[in-house]
Amino acid sequence: MARVTEVAPVVVTGLTLGAEEEFHLVDLQTRQLTARAPELLAGLASEHAVAELQRSVVETNSAVVTTLDDLRRELVTGRRRLDAAARELGAGIVAAGSVPLVDVAELGVTENARYARMLTDYQHLVREQLICGVHVHVGLPNRDLAVAVAGRVSADLPVLLALATSSPYWFGDDTGYASYRTFVWSRWPTAGPFPRVFEATAYDELVRDLIDSGVISDSRMIYFDVRPSTHLPTLELRVCDACPRVDDVVLVAALFRALVLRACADVALDRPFAVPPTPLVRAATWRAARYGLEGDLVDLHDRRSHPVRVVVHRLLQTLRPQLTETGDWDTVRALAEEALRGGSAAARQRAAYRRRARLTDVVDLLLAETAGRATLAATPRQRRRVLDHYPPSPGDEGVARDGGPLPALRPVVAALEGLGGDVLRIREIARDRHQADREITFVVEGETRPFAIDLVPRILPADQWQRLAGGLRQRALALEAFLRDVYGDCGTVTAGVVPRTLLDASPGLRPTGALVPCGTVRAAVIGVDLVHTQDGRWLVLEDNLRVPSGLAYAVHARELLATVVPELVPPTGTADPSDAYGGLRAALRAGLGYRSDGRVALLTAGEVDPAWWEHTTIAARVGADLVEPKDLVVTADGVHRVETGRRFRVDVIYRRFDEDLLDHVPGADGRPLGRRLLSAVRRGQVALANAPGNGIGDDKAVYAYVPRLIEHFLGETPLLESVPTYLCADPVQRDLVLHRLPELVLKPVDGYGGAGVTIGPASSAAELDALRRQVRLAPQRWIAQEVVALSTHPTLASGRLEPRHVDLRAFVVLHADGPDLADVRAEVLPAPLTRVAPRGSLIVNSSRGGGGKDTWIVP
């Protein structure tokens, strides 16, 4: 038994991760290795990609990260960038221990003095170094700890090798091994298990002795299975083959970090440990390299062979405390199960070869898996599984009545089926972790939950989007004109467009709305909810002119999809939702007039707000200060942000704060902020977007009059249809509503976020009786609408697709070049948010448990 008593105790609770991936460069015509890495690197000009010994190999280095989601995103991004650059040269990249098709005469060593010396010293060993590995780095606070930990993790490294085996072919032949790279690599004089040293001084002395012997030329030629990095404050894992699938790299990295964490704790507590004899470590490594995941493994803790599933499960259970500490347990367990079910990369390559006995098929598989495209490895059962038992529906946007995908969604479904249900379940876990780790949340019934984003994008043809956009611009301009009119001379009442009683009864009509200067844009940001009916029509469901949310979630949905399911690549020319931030920024800064140095602030309630994540994100992306009421003070010369005793003038405030609460909250000076802020708005010292009193514009009763408003203000025929709506304030319509209550949807006129909505067909008799009493008591507070047969869209749930009802929230921003309505321009942002209802529900609102999905506006 060995003890480590010389290392000062260091308590380690969180460790950083990084990965170096080596890639073969393959000619896409011949499928052979090609020596064009120098050319590729010259064109790439990236500090994260470097040359290797062979001119057919490129290495990429990830950034230092703390979470598995971040590591995965780094790896996916690096692979995408490298693959795109390689394809410009007619080549592709392969992450695998070896490539089957090789012509050594066409290759060569990278031209530099170090590699030239290695070729002179090692001859054919260098010429045959046509192998690639993945090196995982775990950050440690000091070198003594790295050496002490290295010996403690060595007994479990053969299991990590088995999970990564990907080199069964060597120079066109099946070697019978899962990792032949291991044996090519073992020919180096310093390759193999970590030596029996326990302190940094002893380790460094050993390295110096090896260099002094003349057998190796520098410390970078220390090729132990694990070692303290030569150039970073990390412990480096070097035993694994390069992995075609990113998920396997993530699995290995997570397990290695957990091993290091466990070893750090053992060192801190000075726990004794058994050092397996080097021949046994070599034997266990040999067994892992021979069989991968397709045979027994040696468990060095009991020094016996066991089925691979037993050994892997033992390792998972022993590391569960560390994996739980890092938040990786669910992800690692799912990734390990998928690896055990699907087999090693070596087995997948052999399966690809057996189909037609062609090595080019093996290379094609490796190219596809490395680039993250739909692979050839999924079994027919897995490919079918995502659409198994999908119920046909006349209004489904993705699946035809015969159960097959509609043309627009076929590439998406093919990619998902190529991954298979097991992998998709893992991706769902990764998605949930990604959202939780970044606190991308929404408050549902008082509980903060990760905002659910589905991994199946909605496809919207660009020509259809343009038709919608025309109607949205029309509607936004008419509503802006209506707000100006209501808080002005009420010409719509005089002209008989809307009744005076409608305005007087609206809870959204606020005296504070009259404080906004004439000619000011009142609804700088408008959200319009659209539904696509089962008969193919688009209808406007409602308007949101107060504090519409969802824009940041729409942009994030694309970013999340690229991270979690990189196999889903939007067609060339698909609208980029992140461009929406530029439009929003321009609309907000339009309130500055000609003051280029003006400041924009986003006013939020803070972390208690359900959309806090969105507020912080939008503020950062549009360059606005993020402020709470306690950060603002109103003086005679304007509104100021107070920060560390200093004051900064604020010229535009993007209000994401409930106006009903604004009167009662204190500012930075402890005095109520609301009235004084509105006084500054009235004086023209600060612009407020969106303005108070906008609630009358999204009043559900006013909704019924919007087509008339479009005709009155714009002199145009409405381009978008509305849902048939009944006003309970009208006695005739109220009687109809009460008679048909079980058939209709009832909404409070001032509700938003789905609050108070009752769907008659889904309600009990008792619920309808209670609603009937409310309508009779205050009929002016209610409207009713026909139940709209919303379209459904395929949504991923537990690795399979199922239909969920969806709507579309589109965002319109208004710019003003002058005080008149003719000076106002409406811009529809290219980031609509498809909102997804929970299973069995028609209500998509986030506050009622709804989620979202990416929307591809495709040419």
PDB file of C-alpha atoms in Angstrom, residues 104 189 202 336 348 375 417 430 438 452 454 483 490 613 716-717 770:
ATOM      1  CA  VAL A 104       2.419   6.295 -46.963  1.00  0.00           C
ATOM      2  CA  PRO A 189       9.981   4.328 -25.252  1.00  0.00           C
ATOM      3  CA  ALA A 202      10.586  12.721  -8.102  1.00  0.00           C
ATOM      4  CA  ALA A 336     -22.722   5.424 -20.776  1.00  0.00           C
ATOM      5  CA  ARG A 348     -19.678   0.532 -35.852  1.00  0.00           C
ATOM      6  CA  THR A 375     -24.688   8.701 -39.313  1.00  0.00           C
ATOM      7  CA  GLU A 417     -33.801   9.059 -37.183  1.00  0.00           C
ATOM      8  CA  ALA A 430     -28.131  17.725 -22.385  1.00  0.00           C
ATOM      9  CA  ARG A 438     -27.467  28.927 -17.544  1.00  0.00           C
ATOM     10  CA  ALA A 452     -38.479  24.171 -22.269  1.00  0.00           C
ATOM     11  CA  ASP A 454     -38.047  21.597 -28.183  1.00  0.00           C
ATOM     12  CA  LEU A 483     -53.070  54.504 -28.892  1.00  0.00           C
ATOM     13  CA  CYS A 490     -60.505  60.251 -29.660  1.00  0.00           C
ATOM     14  CA  TRP A 613     -33.018  35.751 -17.929  1.00  0.00           C
ATOM     15  CA  GLU A 716     -56.359  49.411 -46.255  1.00  0.00           C
ATOM     16  CA  THR A 717     -58.053  46.040 -46.180  1.00  0.00           C
ATOM     17  CA  ALA A 770     -68.641  29.568 -11.787  1.00  0.00           C
TER      18      ALA A 770
END
